[in-house]
Coordinates of C-alpha atoms in Angstrom, one line a residue:
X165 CA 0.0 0.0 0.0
X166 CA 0.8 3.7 -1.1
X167 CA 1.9 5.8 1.6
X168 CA 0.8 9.4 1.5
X169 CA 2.5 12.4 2.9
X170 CA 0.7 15.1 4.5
X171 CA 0.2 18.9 4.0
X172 CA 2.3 19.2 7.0
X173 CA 5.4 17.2 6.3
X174 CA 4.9 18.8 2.6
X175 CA 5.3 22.6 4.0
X176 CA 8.0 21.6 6.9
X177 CA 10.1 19.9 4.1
X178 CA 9.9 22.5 1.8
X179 CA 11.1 25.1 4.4
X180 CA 14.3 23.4 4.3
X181 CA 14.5 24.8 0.4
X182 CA 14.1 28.0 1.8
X183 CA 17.4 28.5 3.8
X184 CA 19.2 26.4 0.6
X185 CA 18.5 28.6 -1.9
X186 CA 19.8 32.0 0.7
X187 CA 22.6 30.1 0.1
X188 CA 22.6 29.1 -3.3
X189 CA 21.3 32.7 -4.4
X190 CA 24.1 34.7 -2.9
X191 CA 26.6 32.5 -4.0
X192 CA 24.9 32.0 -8.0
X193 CA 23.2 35.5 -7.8
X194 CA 26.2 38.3 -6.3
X195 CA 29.1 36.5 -5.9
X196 CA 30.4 37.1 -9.3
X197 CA 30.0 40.9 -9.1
X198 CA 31.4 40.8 -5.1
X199 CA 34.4 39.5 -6.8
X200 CA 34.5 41.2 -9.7
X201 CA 33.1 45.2 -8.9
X202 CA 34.1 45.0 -5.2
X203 CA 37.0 43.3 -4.2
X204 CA 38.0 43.7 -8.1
X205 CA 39.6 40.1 -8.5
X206 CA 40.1 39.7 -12.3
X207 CA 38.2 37.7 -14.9
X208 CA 41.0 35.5 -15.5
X209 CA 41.5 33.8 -12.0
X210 CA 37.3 33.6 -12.4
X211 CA 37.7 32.1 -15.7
X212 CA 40.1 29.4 -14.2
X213 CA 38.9 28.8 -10.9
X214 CA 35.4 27.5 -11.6
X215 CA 36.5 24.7 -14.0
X216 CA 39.5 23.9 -11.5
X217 CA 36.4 23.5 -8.6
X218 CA 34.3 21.4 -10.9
X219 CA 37.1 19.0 -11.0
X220 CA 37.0 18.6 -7.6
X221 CA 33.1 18.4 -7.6
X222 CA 33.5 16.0 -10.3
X223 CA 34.6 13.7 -7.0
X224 CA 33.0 15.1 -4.0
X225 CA 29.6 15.1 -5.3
X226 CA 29.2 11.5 -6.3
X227 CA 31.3 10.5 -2.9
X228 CA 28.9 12.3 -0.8
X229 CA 26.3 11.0 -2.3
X230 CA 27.9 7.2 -1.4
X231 CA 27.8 8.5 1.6
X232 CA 25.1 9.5 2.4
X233 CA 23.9 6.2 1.0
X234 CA 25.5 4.2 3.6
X235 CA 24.6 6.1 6.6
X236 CA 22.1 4.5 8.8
X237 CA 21.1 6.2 12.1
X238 CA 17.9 6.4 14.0
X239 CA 16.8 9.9 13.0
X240 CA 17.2 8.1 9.3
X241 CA 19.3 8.2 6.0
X242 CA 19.1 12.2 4.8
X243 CA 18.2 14.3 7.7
X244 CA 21.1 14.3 9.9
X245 CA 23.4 15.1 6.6
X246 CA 20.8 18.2 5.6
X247 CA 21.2 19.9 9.2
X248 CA 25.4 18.9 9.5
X249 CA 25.6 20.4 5.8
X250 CA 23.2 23.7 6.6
X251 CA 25.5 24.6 9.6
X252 CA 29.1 23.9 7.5
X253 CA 27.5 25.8 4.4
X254 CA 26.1 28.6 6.6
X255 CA 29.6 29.5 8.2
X256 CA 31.4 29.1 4.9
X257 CA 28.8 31.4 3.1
X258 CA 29.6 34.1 5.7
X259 CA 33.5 33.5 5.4
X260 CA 33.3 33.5 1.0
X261 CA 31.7 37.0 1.3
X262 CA 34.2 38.4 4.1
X263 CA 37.8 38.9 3.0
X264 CA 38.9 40.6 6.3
X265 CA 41.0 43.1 4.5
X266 CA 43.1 40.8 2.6
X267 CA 44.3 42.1 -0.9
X268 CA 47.1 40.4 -3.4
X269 CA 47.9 36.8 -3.8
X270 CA 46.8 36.5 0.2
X271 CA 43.3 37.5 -1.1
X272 CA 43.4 35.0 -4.2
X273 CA 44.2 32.1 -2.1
X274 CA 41.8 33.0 0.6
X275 CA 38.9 33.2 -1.9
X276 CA 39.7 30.4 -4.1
X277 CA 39.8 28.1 -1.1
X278 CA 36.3 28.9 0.2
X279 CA 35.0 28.9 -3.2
X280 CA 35.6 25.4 -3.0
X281 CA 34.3 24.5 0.3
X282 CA 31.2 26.4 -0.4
X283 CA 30.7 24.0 -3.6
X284 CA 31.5 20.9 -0.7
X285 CA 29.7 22.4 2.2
X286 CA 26.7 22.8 0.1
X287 CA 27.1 19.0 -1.5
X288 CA 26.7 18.1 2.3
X289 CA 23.1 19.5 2.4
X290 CA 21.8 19.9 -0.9
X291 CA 22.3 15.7 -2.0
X292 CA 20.3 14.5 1.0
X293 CA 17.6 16.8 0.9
X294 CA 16.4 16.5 -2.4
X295 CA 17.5 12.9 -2.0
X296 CA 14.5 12.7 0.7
X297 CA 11.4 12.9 -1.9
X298 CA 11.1 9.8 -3.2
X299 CA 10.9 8.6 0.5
X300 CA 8.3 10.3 1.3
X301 CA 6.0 8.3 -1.2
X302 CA 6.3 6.4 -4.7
X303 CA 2.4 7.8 -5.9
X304 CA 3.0 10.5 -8.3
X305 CA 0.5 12.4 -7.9
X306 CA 1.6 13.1 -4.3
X307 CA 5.5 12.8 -5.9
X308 CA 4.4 15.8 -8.2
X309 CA 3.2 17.6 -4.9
X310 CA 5.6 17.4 -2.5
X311 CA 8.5 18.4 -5.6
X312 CA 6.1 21.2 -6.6
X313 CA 5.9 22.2 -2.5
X314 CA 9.9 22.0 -2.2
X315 CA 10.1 24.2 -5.3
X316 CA 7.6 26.4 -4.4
X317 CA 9.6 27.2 -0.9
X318 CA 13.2 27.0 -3.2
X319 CA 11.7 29.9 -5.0
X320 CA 10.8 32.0 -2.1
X321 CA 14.5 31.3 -1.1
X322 CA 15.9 32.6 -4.6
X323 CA 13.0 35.5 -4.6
X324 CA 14.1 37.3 -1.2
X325 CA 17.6 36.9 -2.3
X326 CA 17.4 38.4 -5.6
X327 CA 15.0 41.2 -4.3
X328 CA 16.1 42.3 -1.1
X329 CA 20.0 42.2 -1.7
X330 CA 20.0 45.6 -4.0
X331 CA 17.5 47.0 -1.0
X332 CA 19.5 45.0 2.2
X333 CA 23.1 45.4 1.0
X334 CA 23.2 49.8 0.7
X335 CA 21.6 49.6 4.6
X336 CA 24.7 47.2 5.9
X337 CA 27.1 48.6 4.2
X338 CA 29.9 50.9 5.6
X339 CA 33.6 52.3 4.7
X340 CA 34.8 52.1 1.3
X341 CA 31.4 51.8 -1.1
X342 CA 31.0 51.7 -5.0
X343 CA 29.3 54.3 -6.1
X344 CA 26.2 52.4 -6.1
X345 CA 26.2 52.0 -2.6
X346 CA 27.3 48.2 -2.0
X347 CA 30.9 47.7 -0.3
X348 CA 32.6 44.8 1.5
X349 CA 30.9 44.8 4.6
X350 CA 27.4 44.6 3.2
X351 CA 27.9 42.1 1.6
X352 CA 29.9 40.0 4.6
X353 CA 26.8 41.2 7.2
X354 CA 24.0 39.9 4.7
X355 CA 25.9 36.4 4.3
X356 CA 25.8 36.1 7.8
X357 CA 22.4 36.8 8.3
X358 CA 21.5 34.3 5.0
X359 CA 24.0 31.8 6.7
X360 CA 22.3 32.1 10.0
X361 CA 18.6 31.8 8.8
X362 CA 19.6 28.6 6.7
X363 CA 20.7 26.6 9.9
X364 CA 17.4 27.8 11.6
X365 CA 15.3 26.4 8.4
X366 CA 17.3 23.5 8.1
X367 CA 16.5 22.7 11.6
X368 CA 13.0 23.3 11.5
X369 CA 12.9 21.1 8.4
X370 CA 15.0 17.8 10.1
X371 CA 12.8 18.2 13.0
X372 CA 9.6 18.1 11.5
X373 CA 9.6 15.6 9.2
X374 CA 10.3 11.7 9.1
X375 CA 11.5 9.2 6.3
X376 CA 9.1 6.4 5.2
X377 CA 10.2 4.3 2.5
X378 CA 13.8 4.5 3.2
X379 CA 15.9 1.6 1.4
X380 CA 19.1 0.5 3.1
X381 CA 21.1 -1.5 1.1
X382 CA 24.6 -3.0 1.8
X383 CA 27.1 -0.9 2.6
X384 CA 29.1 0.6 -0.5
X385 CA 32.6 2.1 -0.4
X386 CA 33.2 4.5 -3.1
X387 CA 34.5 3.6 -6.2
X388 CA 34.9 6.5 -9.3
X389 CA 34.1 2.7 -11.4
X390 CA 31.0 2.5 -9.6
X391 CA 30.3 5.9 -9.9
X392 CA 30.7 6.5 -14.0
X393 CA 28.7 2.6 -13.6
X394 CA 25.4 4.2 -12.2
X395 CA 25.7 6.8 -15.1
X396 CA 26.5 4.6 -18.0
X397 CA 23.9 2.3 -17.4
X398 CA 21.0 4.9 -16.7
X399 CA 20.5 6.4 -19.8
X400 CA 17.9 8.7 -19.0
X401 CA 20.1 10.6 -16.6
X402 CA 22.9 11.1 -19.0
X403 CA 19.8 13.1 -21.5
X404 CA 18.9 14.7 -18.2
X405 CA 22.1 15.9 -17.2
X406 CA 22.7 17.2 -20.5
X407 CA 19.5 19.1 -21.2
X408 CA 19.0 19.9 -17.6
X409 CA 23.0 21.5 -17.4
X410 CA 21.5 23.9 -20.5
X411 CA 18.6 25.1 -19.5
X412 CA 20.1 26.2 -16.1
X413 CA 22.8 27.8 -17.4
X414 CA 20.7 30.4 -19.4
X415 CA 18.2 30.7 -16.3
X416 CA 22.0 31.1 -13.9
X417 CA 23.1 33.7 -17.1
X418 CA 19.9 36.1 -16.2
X419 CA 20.3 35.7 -12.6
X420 CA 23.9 36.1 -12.1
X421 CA 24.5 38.8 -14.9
X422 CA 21.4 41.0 -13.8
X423 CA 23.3 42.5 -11.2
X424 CA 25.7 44.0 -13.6
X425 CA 23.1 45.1 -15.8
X426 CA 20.6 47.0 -13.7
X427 CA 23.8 48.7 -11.8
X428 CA 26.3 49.4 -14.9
X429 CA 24.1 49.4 -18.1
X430 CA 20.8 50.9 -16.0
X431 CA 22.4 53.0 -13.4
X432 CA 20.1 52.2 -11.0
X433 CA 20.4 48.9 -9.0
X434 CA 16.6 49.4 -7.3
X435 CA 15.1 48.6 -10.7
X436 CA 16.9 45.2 -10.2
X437 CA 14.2 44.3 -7.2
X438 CA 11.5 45.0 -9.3
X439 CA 12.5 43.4 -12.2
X440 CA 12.7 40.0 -9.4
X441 CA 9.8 41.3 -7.8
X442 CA 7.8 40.5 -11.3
X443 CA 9.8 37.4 -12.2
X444 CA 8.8 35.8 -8.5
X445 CA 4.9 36.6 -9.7
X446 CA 5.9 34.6 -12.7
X447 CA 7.5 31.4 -10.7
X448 CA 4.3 31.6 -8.7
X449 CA 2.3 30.9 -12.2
X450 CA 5.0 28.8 -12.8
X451 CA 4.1 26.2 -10.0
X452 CA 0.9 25.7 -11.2
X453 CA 1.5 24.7 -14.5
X454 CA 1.9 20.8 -14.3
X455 CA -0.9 20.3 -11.7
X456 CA -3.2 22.3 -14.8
X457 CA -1.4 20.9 -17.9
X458 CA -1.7 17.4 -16.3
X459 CA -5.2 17.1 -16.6
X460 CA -4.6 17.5 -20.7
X461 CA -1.1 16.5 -21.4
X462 CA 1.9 14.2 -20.1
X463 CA 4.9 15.0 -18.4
X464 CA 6.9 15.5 -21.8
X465 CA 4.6 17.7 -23.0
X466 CA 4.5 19.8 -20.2
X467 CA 8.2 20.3 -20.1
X468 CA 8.5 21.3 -23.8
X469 CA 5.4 24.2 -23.2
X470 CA 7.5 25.5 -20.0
X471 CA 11.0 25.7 -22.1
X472 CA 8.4 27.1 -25.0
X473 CA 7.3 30.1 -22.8
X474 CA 11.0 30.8 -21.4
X475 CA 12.1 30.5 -25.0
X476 CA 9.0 33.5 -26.0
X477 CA 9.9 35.5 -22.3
X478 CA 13.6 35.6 -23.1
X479 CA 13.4 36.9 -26.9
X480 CA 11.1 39.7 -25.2
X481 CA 13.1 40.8 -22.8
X482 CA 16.1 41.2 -25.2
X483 CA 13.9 43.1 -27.6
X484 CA 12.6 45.3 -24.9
X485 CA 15.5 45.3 -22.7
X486 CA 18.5 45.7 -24.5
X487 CA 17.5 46.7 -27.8
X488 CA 14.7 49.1 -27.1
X489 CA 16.2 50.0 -23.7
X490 CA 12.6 50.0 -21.5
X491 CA 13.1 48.3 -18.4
X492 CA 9.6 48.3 -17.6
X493 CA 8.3 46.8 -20.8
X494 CA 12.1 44.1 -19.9
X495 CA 10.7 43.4 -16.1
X496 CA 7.1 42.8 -17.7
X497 CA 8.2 40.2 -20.2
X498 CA 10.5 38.8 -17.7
X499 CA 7.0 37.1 -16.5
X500 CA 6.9 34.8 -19.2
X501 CA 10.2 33.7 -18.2
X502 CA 10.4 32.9 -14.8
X503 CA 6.8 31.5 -15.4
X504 CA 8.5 29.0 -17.3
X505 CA 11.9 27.7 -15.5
X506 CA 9.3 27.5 -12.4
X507 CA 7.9 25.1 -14.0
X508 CA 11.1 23.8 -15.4
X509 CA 12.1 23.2 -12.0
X510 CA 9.6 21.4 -10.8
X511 CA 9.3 19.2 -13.6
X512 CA 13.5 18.0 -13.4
X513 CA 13.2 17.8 -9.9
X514 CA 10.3 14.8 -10.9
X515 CA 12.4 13.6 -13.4
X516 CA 15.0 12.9 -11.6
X517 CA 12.8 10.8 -8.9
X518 CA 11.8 9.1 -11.4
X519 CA 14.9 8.3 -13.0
X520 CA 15.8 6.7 -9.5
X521 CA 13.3 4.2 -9.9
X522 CA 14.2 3.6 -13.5
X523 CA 17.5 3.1 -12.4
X524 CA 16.3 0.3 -9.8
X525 CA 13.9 -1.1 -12.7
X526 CA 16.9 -1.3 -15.6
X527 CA 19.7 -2.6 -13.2
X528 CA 18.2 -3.6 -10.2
X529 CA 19.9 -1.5 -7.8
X530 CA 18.9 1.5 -6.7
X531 CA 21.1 4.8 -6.0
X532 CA 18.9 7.7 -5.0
X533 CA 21.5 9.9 -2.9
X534 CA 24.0 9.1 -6.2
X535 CA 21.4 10.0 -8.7
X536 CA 20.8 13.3 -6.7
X537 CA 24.3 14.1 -6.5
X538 CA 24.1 14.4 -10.1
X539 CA 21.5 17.3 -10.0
X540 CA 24.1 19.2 -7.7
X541 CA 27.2 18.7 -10.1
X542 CA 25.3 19.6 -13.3
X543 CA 24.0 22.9 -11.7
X544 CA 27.5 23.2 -10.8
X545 CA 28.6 22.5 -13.9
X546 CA 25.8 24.9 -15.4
X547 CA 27.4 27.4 -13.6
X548 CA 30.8 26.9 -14.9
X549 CA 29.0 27.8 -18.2
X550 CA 27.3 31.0 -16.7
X551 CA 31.1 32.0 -16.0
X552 CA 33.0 31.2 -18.7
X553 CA 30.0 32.9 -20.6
X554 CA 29.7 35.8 -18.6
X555 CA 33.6 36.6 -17.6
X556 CA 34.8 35.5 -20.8
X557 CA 32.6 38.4 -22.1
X558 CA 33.5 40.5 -19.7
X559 CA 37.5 40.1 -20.5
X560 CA 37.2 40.5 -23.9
X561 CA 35.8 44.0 -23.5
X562 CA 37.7 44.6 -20.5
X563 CA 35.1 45.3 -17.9
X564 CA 37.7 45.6 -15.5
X565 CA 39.8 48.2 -16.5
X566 CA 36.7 50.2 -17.4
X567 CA 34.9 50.0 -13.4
X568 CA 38.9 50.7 -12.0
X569 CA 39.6 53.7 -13.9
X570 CA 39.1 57.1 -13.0
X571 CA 35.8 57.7 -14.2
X572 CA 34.4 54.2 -13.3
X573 CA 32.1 53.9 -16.3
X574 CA 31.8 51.3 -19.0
X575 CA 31.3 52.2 -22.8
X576 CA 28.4 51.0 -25.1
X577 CA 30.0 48.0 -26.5
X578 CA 30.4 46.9 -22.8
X579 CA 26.8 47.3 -21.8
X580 CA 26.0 45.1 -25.5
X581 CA 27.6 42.5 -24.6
X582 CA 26.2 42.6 -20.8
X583 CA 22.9 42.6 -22.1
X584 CA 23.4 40.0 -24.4
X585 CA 24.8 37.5 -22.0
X586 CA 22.1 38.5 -19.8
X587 CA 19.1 38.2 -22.1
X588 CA 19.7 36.7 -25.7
X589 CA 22.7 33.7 -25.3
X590 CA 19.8 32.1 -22.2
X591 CA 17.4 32.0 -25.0
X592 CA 19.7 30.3 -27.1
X593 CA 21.1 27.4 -24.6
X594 CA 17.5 26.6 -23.5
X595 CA 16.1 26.4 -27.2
X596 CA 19.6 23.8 -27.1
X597 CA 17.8 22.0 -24.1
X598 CA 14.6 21.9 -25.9
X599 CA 16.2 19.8 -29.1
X600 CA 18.0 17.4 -26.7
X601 CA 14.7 16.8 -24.5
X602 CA 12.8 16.1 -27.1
X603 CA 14.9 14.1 -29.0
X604 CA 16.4 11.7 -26.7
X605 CA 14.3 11.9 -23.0
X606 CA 12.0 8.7 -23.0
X607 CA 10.8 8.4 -19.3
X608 CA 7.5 9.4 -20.2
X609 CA 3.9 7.7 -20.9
X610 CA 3.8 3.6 -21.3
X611 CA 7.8 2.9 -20.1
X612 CA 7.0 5.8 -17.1
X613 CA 3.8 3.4 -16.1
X614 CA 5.6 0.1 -16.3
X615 CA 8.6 1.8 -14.1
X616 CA 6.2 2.9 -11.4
X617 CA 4.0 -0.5 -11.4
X618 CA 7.4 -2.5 -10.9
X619 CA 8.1 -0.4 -8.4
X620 CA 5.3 -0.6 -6.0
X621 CA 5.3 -4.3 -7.0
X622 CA 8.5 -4.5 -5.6
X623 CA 8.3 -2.2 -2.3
X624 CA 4.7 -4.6 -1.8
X625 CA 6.4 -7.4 -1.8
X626 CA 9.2 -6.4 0.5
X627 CA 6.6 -5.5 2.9
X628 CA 5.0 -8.5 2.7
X629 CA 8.3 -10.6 3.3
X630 CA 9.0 -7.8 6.2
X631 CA 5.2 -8.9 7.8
X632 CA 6.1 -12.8 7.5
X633 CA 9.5 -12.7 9.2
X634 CA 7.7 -10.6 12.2

């Protein structure tokens, strides 16, 4: 029998999301221009130290995710990990934004250290967590819901970060400032105030919320074989990794290169928070767009609309934004957007609990925190994109130069290219996710319904043996 979660455990485990994505928004959101526009690091030890760190993630995530696979305790399998990971990430969010007055190779060091353990720290909580849904129940209609619930909460996360840092950050800020307003110390108080609110969410979210169908299997040591083994032999996650690692990197290309664009092509870094302000009304339509589609189409269908209406929002905002250079008309077609990669969201984060149990029905075994890990390293890796996108562009015009000279301004062709890496290459790299999606993902319809029937088969039966041997 189907176990069903509750409204309850639903809301407490998506609160969790909420202190994740503080994280995970200062980091994908403002870290870039922190290192770039105010402690003035250069674009090429950027360029080279996010490929370096997804080497090293390359490793770490799949080896967390082993184990975290192993680990057997009485509060369960995921939960003690997510609060451990929420308090190591918390105090190395607040450290990566605070560089205690360091400057030189000292400085370089320093920062390309914790830019590393923030990519670990994170590993610690984020695997587990989103490792937890398929425990909570293997119906998909309540799947759908508690992913959709999670999302909905990882939104709010992303929303207050992207809205109230141009608001938050002039207010905490004090000594040297750009001219906008923002300066070292802001940004080192807000991290420790996002860092401090995701241990208090984590908590609330470990304490509230318990693991049902939890499988322990035989303890595994961790092997790169075993690793690459899980991936080669689950097709459907290499497609998903692939389209998946596209799509975020044009969604992480708006959100990471708005900053620069509302603060050195606008001038005014307020019109950022309501240009976020509109795109969060947009992932609120967003989260309601499978349970509605659902009633007409199937899961592939869905996802192609929701890349179909990003595709539309991001050819808009270009026209309006950068072309036309109307940032209300932008912030109003942003909508369509953000309406879409909601959904988007949503719909991998289903995916990918449902390629856990289609790795169990092709091979027999099944890796859940494994096959999560792999939704870590590809945003990872879709970040590596964002950068090499956004400081390659950045270098080649020579951004740097421009913000550190005496009159701190950056010429036309600068703000060309800043609008085009924030508006028109997204539109391209999720029209690239599109093709692969359609072309090669095949977890959907009859072989999604045979997956899920072998799979309560299967849990039935191990109940039933558990009932006889009692």
């Amino acid at each position: 029998m189907e176990q069903k979660t509750t409204w309850r455990e639903k809301i407490f485990y998506g609160v969790g999301a909420v202190g994740l994505d503080l994280s995970y928004g200062m980091f994908y959101s403002f870290l870039s221009y922190y290192l770039s526009s105010v402690l003035g690091l250069k674009e090429a030890f950027l360029l080279l130290l996010t490929p370096l760190a997804r080497i090293w993630d390359g490793i770490n995530d799949p080896m967390m995710g082993t184990i975290v696979d192993n680990t057997k305790t009485k509060y369960g399998k995921y939960r003690p990990w997510i609060l451990i990971g929420a308090l190591c990430n918390g105090v190395v969010l607040f450290l990566l934004f605070t560089s205690f007055g360091m400057s030189g190779l000292p400085l370089y060091i320093y920062i390309g250290v914790m830019y590393i353990l923030w990519g670990m720290t994170n590993t610690m909580a984020d695997i587990p967590y989103w490792s937890m849904i398929p425990s909570f129940t293997s119906e998909p209609k309540d799947r759908n819901m508690v992913s959709t619930v999670a999302r909905t909460f990882s939104g709010l996360g992303q929303g207050i970060i992207t809205i109230a840092t141009p608001i938050v950050l002039p207010l905490l800020s004090s000594g040297m400032t750009t001219d906008k307003g923002y300066s070292a110390t802001g940004f080192s108080r807000w991290a420790g105030i996002c860092g401090i609110l995701l241990v208090v969410f984590a908590l609330i979210c470990v304490l509230s919320t318990k693991e049902k169908n939890v499988v322990y299997g035989e303890k595994k040591k961790f092997s790169l074989k075993q690793i690459f083994k899980v991936i080669a032999h689950n097709d459907q996650l290499v497609v998903f990794m692939i389209f998946a690692m596209l799509s975020n990197a044009g969604w992480y290309l708006t959100s990471g290169t708005a900053v620069y664009y509302f603060t050195d092509v606008l001038g005014d870094p307020t019109k950022q928070s309501t240009f976020q302000t509109i795109g969060a009304a947009g992932s609120i339509l967003g989260l309601g767009v499978i349970p509605i589609l659902s009633k007409w189409f199937n899961k592939k269908k869905i996802y192609q609309i929701s890349l179909c209406i990003t595709i539309l929002g991001y050819v808009l905002m270009y026209i309006l934004g950068p072309v036309m250079g109307n940032a209300l008309l932008l912030s109003i077609a942003y909508i369509f957007s953000s309406t879409g990669i909601a959904s988007m969201f949503v719909a991998q984060t289903i995916f990918l609990a449902d390629i856990v149990d289609y790795g169990e029905f092709k091979n027999g075994e099944r890796n859940e925190s494994i096959t999560f890990s792999m939704k870590g390293f590809l945003q990872k890796m879709a970040y590596t994109i964002q950068t090499i996108i956004l400081f390659g562009g950045l270098g080649l015009v020579h951004y740097n130069e421009q913000i550190t000279s005496a009159s701190k301004k950056i010429n036309d062709t600068t703000k060309g290219v800043i609008g085009f890496i924030a508006f028109g290459a997204p539109a391209i790299l999720v029209l690239l996710s599109l093709i692969v999606f359609s072309t090669k993902f095949k977890l959907h319809g009859e072989l999604a319904d045979k997956v899920h029937d072998y799979i309560v088969a299967r849990q039935n039966k191990t109940e039933a043996n558990t009932e006889t041997e009692e």
